[in-house]
């Protein structure tokens, strides 16, 4: 892509960040986040021409096919859980839908959403994106959390439950380690770190805090 800018303000440095943010916000559209290189001509001045190069590992037709496969999977999952009465029932059924399709494994992924939904690759980003999109389509309140787990970058979700409270869902951990859906409070998220001001609080109900049966 070639762009002429009449009031250059170091856009060459910000374009890769803009591309990354756009890809993260549109996982259903952008199957693969490209590598981005930017060259500015001439080297100085207010008026510049930017040459922006996008690098992909897959051909356009392949990416289009992935996009269609992802959308079909999302539509199927959203329809599968739509008629359950409670959010917890929907979450449990969605977990079943995903885990019955594949025996999940780990691998590096250039196309995380596609790999999570169509190849059984347990990439945390792809699984969190899948959960978010399916919940959105099924009318369930959901958030995607970017934080740390064990000191490493990690992605998971927060969903609302039927008691108007919230719970964490780390789908990658659930499909690889626990093999069951876990809905966790903030206190139960040991070794996790996230910006607590950015996301809803996940706390135990008063009955559970007081030691009574939920």
PDB file of C-alpha atoms in Angstrom:
ATOM      1  CA  UNK A   1       0.000   0.000   0.000  1.00  0.00           C
ATOM      2  CA  UNK A   2       1.361   3.438  -0.960  1.00  0.00           C
ATOM      3  CA  UNK A   3       0.097   6.531   0.851  1.00  0.00           C
ATOM      4  CA  UNK A   4       0.962  10.213   0.408  1.00  0.00           C
ATOM      5  CA  UNK A   5       0.870  12.175   3.689  1.00  0.00           C
ATOM      6  CA  UNK A   6       0.889  15.970   3.625  1.00  0.00           C
ATOM      7  CA  UNK A   7       1.535  16.482   7.358  1.00  0.00           C
ATOM      8  CA  UNK A   8       3.941  13.726   8.329  1.00  0.00           C
ATOM      9  CA  UNK A   9       4.105  13.039  12.093  1.00  0.00           C
ATOM     10  CA  UNK A  10       6.187   9.851  12.360  1.00  0.00           C
ATOM     11  CA  UNK A  11       3.334   7.709  11.013  1.00  0.00           C
ATOM     12  CA  UNK A  12       5.851   5.107   9.839  1.00  0.00           C
ATOM     13  CA  UNK A  13       6.415   4.143  13.468  1.00  0.00           C
ATOM     14  CA  UNK A  14       2.741   3.953  14.438  1.00  0.00           C
ATOM     15  CA  UNK A  15       1.335   2.022  11.458  1.00  0.00           C
ATOM     16  CA  UNK A  16       2.489  -1.447  12.673  1.00  0.00           C
ATOM     17  CA  UNK A  17       0.775  -0.767  16.018  1.00  0.00           C
ATOM     18  CA  UNK A  18      -2.387   0.347  14.228  1.00  0.00           C
ATOM     19  CA  UNK A  19      -2.364  -2.832  12.122  1.00  0.00           C
ATOM     20  CA  UNK A  20      -1.895  -5.029  15.211  1.00  0.00           C
ATOM     21  CA  UNK A  21      -4.758  -3.286  17.018  1.00  0.00           C
ATOM     22  CA  UNK A  22      -7.030  -3.635  13.982  1.00  0.00           C
ATOM     23  CA  UNK A  23      -6.272  -7.352  13.658  1.00  0.00           C
ATOM     24  CA  UNK A  24      -6.953  -7.923  17.365  1.00  0.00           C
ATOM     25  CA  UNK A  25     -10.275  -6.086  17.120  1.00  0.00           C
ATOM     26  CA  UNK A  26     -11.420  -7.973  13.987  1.00  0.00           C
ATOM     27  CA  UNK A  27     -10.391 -11.639  14.354  1.00  0.00           C
ATOM     28  CA  UNK A  28     -13.354 -12.839  12.277  1.00  0.00           C
ATOM     29  CA  UNK A  29     -12.141 -10.778   9.319  1.00  0.00           C
ATOM     30  CA  UNK A  30      -8.358 -10.972   9.638  1.00  0.00           C
ATOM     31  CA  UNK A  31      -7.318 -14.610   9.857  1.00  0.00           C
ATOM     32  CA  UNK A  32      -3.590 -13.877   9.962  1.00  0.00           C
ATOM     33  CA  UNK A  33      -1.876 -10.815  11.394  1.00  0.00           C
ATOM     34  CA  UNK A  34       0.685  -9.793   8.774  1.00  0.00           C
ATOM     35  CA  UNK A  35       4.206  -8.626   9.341  1.00  0.00           C
ATOM     36  CA  UNK A  36       4.440  -4.925   8.526  1.00  0.00           C
ATOM     37  CA  UNK A  37       7.349  -2.893   7.206  1.00  0.00           C
ATOM     38  CA  UNK A  38       7.118   0.815   6.394  1.00  0.00           C
ATOM     39  CA  UNK A  39       9.454   3.002   4.351  1.00  0.00           C
ATOM     40  CA  UNK A  40       9.109   6.801   4.130  1.00  0.00           C
ATOM     41  CA  UNK A  41      10.263   8.863   1.131  1.00  0.00           C
ATOM     42  CA  UNK A  42      12.007  11.283   1.200  1.00  0.00           C
ATOM     43  CA  UNK A  43      13.839  10.890   4.517  1.00  0.00           C
ATOM     44  CA  UNK A  44      12.763  14.329   5.758  1.00  0.00           C
ATOM     45  CA  UNK A  45      10.015  16.889   5.231  1.00  0.00           C
ATOM     46  CA  UNK A  46       6.320  17.350   6.020  1.00  0.00           C
ATOM     47  CA  UNK A  47       5.166  15.715   2.780  1.00  0.00           C
ATOM     48  CA  UNK A  48       6.110  12.041   2.591  1.00  0.00           C
ATOM     49  CA  UNK A  49       5.175   8.954   0.634  1.00  0.00           C
ATOM     50  CA  UNK A  50       4.801   5.842   2.781  1.00  0.00           C
ATOM     51  CA  UNK A  51       5.325   2.416   1.261  1.00  0.00           C
ATOM     52  CA  UNK A  52       3.655  -0.161   3.518  1.00  0.00           C
ATOM     53  CA  UNK A  53       4.415  -3.843   2.930  1.00  0.00           C
ATOM     54  CA  UNK A  54       2.258  -6.592   4.452  1.00  0.00           C
ATOM     55  CA  UNK A  55       3.718 -10.076   4.715  1.00  0.00           C
ATOM     56  CA  UNK A  56       1.539 -13.202   4.963  1.00  0.00           C
ATOM     57  CA  UNK A  57       2.389 -16.890   5.205  1.00  0.00           C
ATOM     58  CA  UNK A  58      -0.879 -17.909   3.488  1.00  0.00           C
ATOM     59  CA  UNK A  59      -2.238 -17.019   0.060  1.00  0.00           C
ATOM     60  CA  UNK A  60      -5.370 -14.798  -0.151  1.00  0.00           C
ATOM     61  CA  UNK A  61      -7.643 -17.621  -1.316  1.00  0.00           C
ATOM     62  CA  UNK A  62      -6.504 -19.796   1.576  1.00  0.00           C
ATOM     63  CA  UNK A  63      -7.240 -17.017   4.068  1.00  0.00           C
ATOM     64  CA  UNK A  64     -10.675 -16.491   2.517  1.00  0.00           C
ATOM     65  CA  UNK A  65     -11.402 -20.200   2.907  1.00  0.00           C
ATOM     66  CA  UNK A  66     -10.323 -20.033   6.543  1.00  0.00           C
ATOM     67  CA  UNK A  67     -12.642 -17.095   7.092  1.00  0.00           C
ATOM     68  CA  UNK A  68     -15.612 -19.050   5.748  1.00  0.00           C
ATOM     69  CA  UNK A  69     -14.762 -22.112   7.869  1.00  0.00           C
ATOM     70  CA  UNK A  70     -14.470 -19.971  11.001  1.00  0.00           C
ATOM     71  CA  UNK A  71     -17.809 -18.287  10.367  1.00  0.00           C
ATOM     72  CA  UNK A  72     -19.532 -21.632   9.837  1.00  0.00           C
ATOM     73  CA  UNK A  73     -18.111 -22.926  13.112  1.00  0.00           C
ATOM     74  CA  UNK A  74     -19.145 -19.784  14.995  1.00  0.00           C
ATOM     75  CA  UNK A  75     -22.669 -19.930  13.571  1.00  0.00           C
ATOM     76  CA  UNK A  76     -22.972 -23.587  14.504  1.00  0.00           C
ATOM     77  CA  UNK A  77     -21.752 -23.052  18.057  1.00  0.00           C
ATOM     78  CA  UNK A  78     -23.966 -20.013  18.668  1.00  0.00           C
ATOM     79  CA  UNK A  79     -27.011 -21.894  17.395  1.00  0.00           C
ATOM     80  CA  UNK A  80     -26.041 -24.941  19.477  1.00  0.00           C
ATOM     81  CA  UNK A  81     -26.206 -23.020  22.756  1.00  0.00           C
ATOM     82  CA  UNK A  82     -28.810 -20.384  21.896  1.00  0.00           C
ATOM     83  CA  UNK A  83     -31.840 -22.117  23.397  1.00  0.00           C
ATOM     84  CA  UNK A  84     -30.385 -23.019  26.773  1.00  0.00           C
ATOM     85  CA  UNK A  85     -32.140 -21.043  29.486  1.00  0.00           C
ATOM     86  CA  UNK A  86     -29.245 -19.955  31.725  1.00  0.00           C
ATOM     87  CA  UNK A  87     -25.788 -18.556  31.021  1.00  0.00           C
ATOM     88  CA  UNK A  88     -24.134 -21.349  32.982  1.00  0.00           C
ATOM     89  CA  UNK A  89     -25.963 -23.937  30.886  1.00  0.00           C
ATOM     90  CA  UNK A  90     -24.855 -22.132  27.734  1.00  0.00           C
ATOM     91  CA  UNK A  91     -21.246 -21.966  28.915  1.00  0.00           C
ATOM     92  CA  UNK A  92     -21.211 -25.663  29.816  1.00  0.00           C
ATOM     93  CA  UNK A  93     -22.714 -26.636  26.467  1.00  0.00           C
ATOM     94  CA  UNK A  94     -20.288 -24.398  24.573  1.00  0.00           C
ATOM     95  CA  UNK A  95     -17.373 -26.074  26.327  1.00  0.00           C
ATOM     96  CA  UNK A  96     -18.808 -29.453  25.332  1.00  0.00           C
ATOM     97  CA  UNK A  97     -19.269 -28.296  21.750  1.00  0.00           C
ATOM     98  CA  UNK A  98     -15.618 -27.267  21.469  1.00  0.00           C
ATOM     99  CA  UNK A  99     -14.042 -30.216  23.262  1.00  0.00           C
ATOM    100  CA  UNK A 100     -16.078 -32.878  21.479  1.00  0.00           C
ATOM    101  CA  UNK A 101     -14.848 -31.627  18.100  1.00  0.00           C
ATOM    102  CA  UNK A 102     -11.129 -32.037  18.821  1.00  0.00           C
ATOM    103  CA  UNK A 103      -8.543 -33.466  21.149  1.00  0.00           C
ATOM    104  CA  UNK A 104      -6.729 -30.177  21.632  1.00  0.00           C
ATOM    105  CA  UNK A 105      -2.973 -29.881  21.296  1.00  0.00           C
ATOM    106  CA  UNK A 106      -0.510 -26.998  21.468  1.00  0.00           C
ATOM    107  CA  UNK A 107       1.423 -25.524  18.552  1.00  0.00           C
ATOM    108  CA  UNK A 108       2.616 -22.170  17.293  1.00  0.00           C
ATOM    109  CA  UNK A 109      -0.113 -20.474  15.304  1.00  0.00           C
ATOM    110  CA  UNK A 110      -0.186 -17.730  12.686  1.00  0.00           C
ATOM    111  CA  UNK A 111      -3.982 -18.060  12.419  1.00  0.00           C
ATOM    112  CA  UNK A 112      -5.115 -18.493  16.052  1.00  0.00           C
ATOM    113  CA  UNK A 113      -8.888 -18.223  15.646  1.00  0.00           C
ATOM    114  CA  UNK A 114      -8.967 -20.618  12.702  1.00  0.00           C
ATOM    115  CA  UNK A 115      -6.656 -23.084  14.428  1.00  0.00           C
ATOM    116  CA  UNK A 116      -8.723 -22.996  17.626  1.00  0.00           C
ATOM    117  CA  UNK A 117     -12.056 -23.595  15.875  1.00  0.00           C
ATOM    118  CA  UNK A 118     -11.059 -25.726  12.905  1.00  0.00           C
ATOM    119  CA  UNK A 119      -7.819 -27.558  13.776  1.00  0.00           C
ATOM    120  CA  UNK A 120      -7.944 -28.157  17.531  1.00  0.00           C
ATOM    121  CA  UNK A 121      -4.908 -26.009  18.357  1.00  0.00           C
ATOM    122  CA  UNK A 122      -5.211 -24.679  21.914  1.00  0.00           C
ATOM    123  CA  UNK A 123      -3.777 -21.230  21.344  1.00  0.00           C
ATOM    124  CA  UNK A 124      -4.951 -19.041  24.273  1.00  0.00           C
ATOM    125  CA  UNK A 125      -5.577 -16.051  22.022  1.00  0.00           C
ATOM    126  CA  UNK A 126      -7.541 -18.060  19.483  1.00  0.00           C
ATOM    127  CA  UNK A 127      -9.652 -19.828  22.103  1.00  0.00           C
ATOM    128  CA  UNK A 128     -10.420 -16.575  23.921  1.00  0.00           C
ATOM    129  CA  UNK A 129     -11.377 -14.942  20.623  1.00  0.00           C
ATOM    130  CA  UNK A 130     -13.598 -17.910  19.757  1.00  0.00           C
ATOM    131  CA  UNK A 131     -15.348 -17.813  23.129  1.00  0.00           C
ATOM    132  CA  UNK A 132     -15.878 -14.048  22.854  1.00  0.00           C
ATOM    133  CA  UNK A 133     -17.327 -14.139  19.349  1.00  0.00           C
ATOM    134  CA  UNK A 134     -19.622 -17.081  20.031  1.00  0.00           C
ATOM    135  CA  UNK A 135     -20.901 -15.469  23.241  1.00  0.00           C
ATOM    136  CA  UNK A 136     -21.489 -12.191  21.408  1.00  0.00           C
ATOM    137  CA  UNK A 137     -23.477 -13.958  18.723  1.00  0.00           C
ATOM    138  CA  UNK A 138     -25.497 -15.906  21.298  1.00  0.00           C
ATOM    139  CA  UNK A 139     -26.248 -12.799  23.381  1.00  0.00           C
ATOM    140  CA  UNK A 140     -24.034 -13.652  26.376  1.00  0.00           C
ATOM    141  CA  UNK A 141     -22.045 -10.913  28.112  1.00  0.00           C
ATOM    142  CA  UNK A 142     -18.353 -11.667  27.756  1.00  0.00           C
ATOM    143  CA  UNK A 143     -14.972  -9.916  28.000  1.00  0.00           C
ATOM    144  CA  UNK A 144     -11.563 -10.877  26.645  1.00  0.00           C
ATOM    145  CA  UNK A 145      -8.777 -10.322  29.171  1.00  0.00           C
ATOM    146  CA  UNK A 146      -5.140  -9.686  28.257  1.00  0.00           C
ATOM    147  CA  UNK A 147      -2.837 -10.283  31.200  1.00  0.00           C
ATOM    148  CA  UNK A 148      -0.188 -12.590  32.602  1.00  0.00           C
ATOM    149  CA  UNK A 149      -0.193 -16.171  33.814  1.00  0.00           C
ATOM    150  CA  UNK A 150       2.912 -17.412  35.563  1.00  0.00           C
ATOM    151  CA  UNK A 151       4.663 -14.249  34.440  1.00  0.00           C
ATOM    152  CA  UNK A 152       3.947 -14.916  30.743  1.00  0.00           C
ATOM    153  CA  UNK A 153       1.490 -13.063  28.470  1.00  0.00           C
ATOM    154  CA  UNK A 154      -1.854 -14.833  28.461  1.00  0.00           C
ATOM    155  CA  UNK A 155      -5.422 -14.321  27.252  1.00  0.00           C
ATOM    156  CA  UNK A 156      -8.678 -15.562  28.754  1.00  0.00           C
ATOM    157  CA  UNK A 157     -12.323 -14.511  29.230  1.00  0.00           C
ATOM    158  CA  UNK A 158     -14.694 -13.191  31.855  1.00  0.00           C
ATOM    159  CA  UNK A 159     -18.373 -14.102  31.509  1.00  0.00           C
ATOM    160  CA  UNK A 160     -21.503 -13.179  33.415  1.00  0.00           C
ATOM    161  CA  UNK A 161     -23.357 -15.860  35.359  1.00  0.00           C
ATOM    162  CA  UNK A 162     -27.020 -16.120  36.178  1.00  0.00           C
ATOM    163  CA  UNK A 163     -26.609 -14.490  39.601  1.00  0.00           C
ATOM    164  CA  UNK A 164     -25.556 -11.241  37.872  1.00  0.00           C
ATOM    165  CA  UNK A 165     -21.973 -11.942  38.883  1.00  0.00           C
ATOM    166  CA  UNK A 166     -18.881 -12.651  36.811  1.00  0.00           C
ATOM    167  CA  UNK A 167     -16.422 -15.523  36.492  1.00  0.00           C
ATOM    168  CA  UNK A 168     -13.093 -16.097  34.762  1.00  0.00           C
ATOM    169  CA  UNK A 169     -12.818 -18.751  32.036  1.00  0.00           C
ATOM    170  CA  UNK A 170      -9.339 -19.835  30.928  1.00  0.00           C
ATOM    171  CA  UNK A 171     -10.364 -22.039  28.053  1.00  0.00           C
ATOM    172  CA  UNK A 172      -6.804 -22.980  27.079  1.00  0.00           C
ATOM    173  CA  UNK A 173      -6.096 -24.335  30.548  1.00  0.00           C
ATOM    174  CA  UNK A 174      -9.468 -26.075  30.689  1.00  0.00           C
ATOM    175  CA  UNK A 175      -9.062 -27.975  27.423  1.00  0.00           C
ATOM    176  CA  UNK A 176      -5.404 -28.907  28.021  1.00  0.00           C
ATOM    177  CA  UNK A 177      -5.152 -29.508  31.767  1.00  0.00           C
ATOM    178  CA  UNK A 178      -8.381 -29.658  33.773  1.00  0.00           C
ATOM    179  CA  UNK A 179     -10.518 -31.141  30.935  1.00  0.00           C
ATOM    180  CA  UNK A 180     -13.558 -29.486  32.476  1.00  0.00           C
ATOM    181  CA  UNK A 181     -15.012 -26.007  32.432  1.00  0.00           C
ATOM    182  CA  UNK A 182     -13.957 -23.971  35.458  1.00  0.00           C
ATOM    183  CA  UNK A 183     -15.693 -20.706  36.389  1.00  0.00           C
ATOM    184  CA  UNK A 184     -13.334 -18.951  38.794  1.00  0.00           C
ATOM    185  CA  UNK A 185     -13.459 -15.933  41.075  1.00  0.00           C
ATOM    186  CA  UNK A 186     -10.670 -13.358  41.284  1.00  0.00           C
ATOM    187  CA  UNK A 187      -9.303 -15.045  44.416  1.00  0.00           C
ATOM    188  CA  UNK A 188      -9.090 -18.385  42.629  1.00  0.00           C
ATOM    189  CA  UNK A 189      -7.004 -16.955  39.775  1.00  0.00           C
ATOM    190  CA  UNK A 190      -3.671 -17.848  41.384  1.00  0.00           C
ATOM    191  CA  UNK A 191      -0.558 -16.801  39.388  1.00  0.00           C
ATOM    192  CA  UNK A 192      -2.674 -14.592  37.099  1.00  0.00           C
ATOM    193  CA  UNK A 193      -2.302 -10.851  36.754  1.00  0.00           C
ATOM    194  CA  UNK A 194      -4.598  -8.420  34.917  1.00  0.00           C
ATOM    195  CA  UNK A 195      -5.694  -4.789  35.121  1.00  0.00           C
ATOM    196  CA  UNK A 196      -8.528  -5.148  37.610  1.00  0.00           C
ATOM    197  CA  UNK A 197      -9.835  -1.670  36.817  1.00  0.00           C
ATOM    198  CA  UNK A 198     -10.447  -2.628  33.183  1.00  0.00           C
ATOM    199  CA  UNK A 199     -12.680  -5.646  33.814  1.00  0.00           C
ATOM    200  CA  UNK A 200     -15.646  -6.648  36.027  1.00  0.00           C
ATOM    201  CA  UNK A 201     -14.920  -7.966  39.521  1.00  0.00           C
ATOM    202  CA  UNK A 202     -15.364 -11.720  39.889  1.00  0.00           C
ATOM    203  CA  UNK A 203     -16.213 -12.335  43.525  1.00  0.00           C
ATOM    204  CA  UNK A 204     -17.939 -15.146  45.352  1.00  0.00           C
ATOM    205  CA  UNK A 205     -21.573 -14.730  46.301  1.00  0.00           C
ATOM    206  CA  UNK A 206     -22.430 -13.785  49.883  1.00  0.00           C
ATOM    207  CA  UNK A 207     -23.676 -17.309  50.603  1.00  0.00           C
ATOM    208  CA  UNK A 208     -20.387 -18.871  49.543  1.00  0.00           C
ATOM    209  CA  UNK A 209     -18.318 -16.253  51.422  1.00  0.00           C
ATOM    210  CA  UNK A 210     -20.259 -16.956  54.634  1.00  0.00           C
ATOM    211  CA  UNK A 211     -19.637 -20.676  54.362  1.00  0.00           C
ATOM    212  CA  UNK A 212     -23.175 -21.629  53.429  1.00  0.00           C
ATOM    213  CA  UNK A 213     -24.068 -23.926  50.590  1.00  0.00           C
ATOM    214  CA  UNK A 214     -24.527 -21.998  47.285  1.00  0.00           C
TER     215      UNK A 214
END
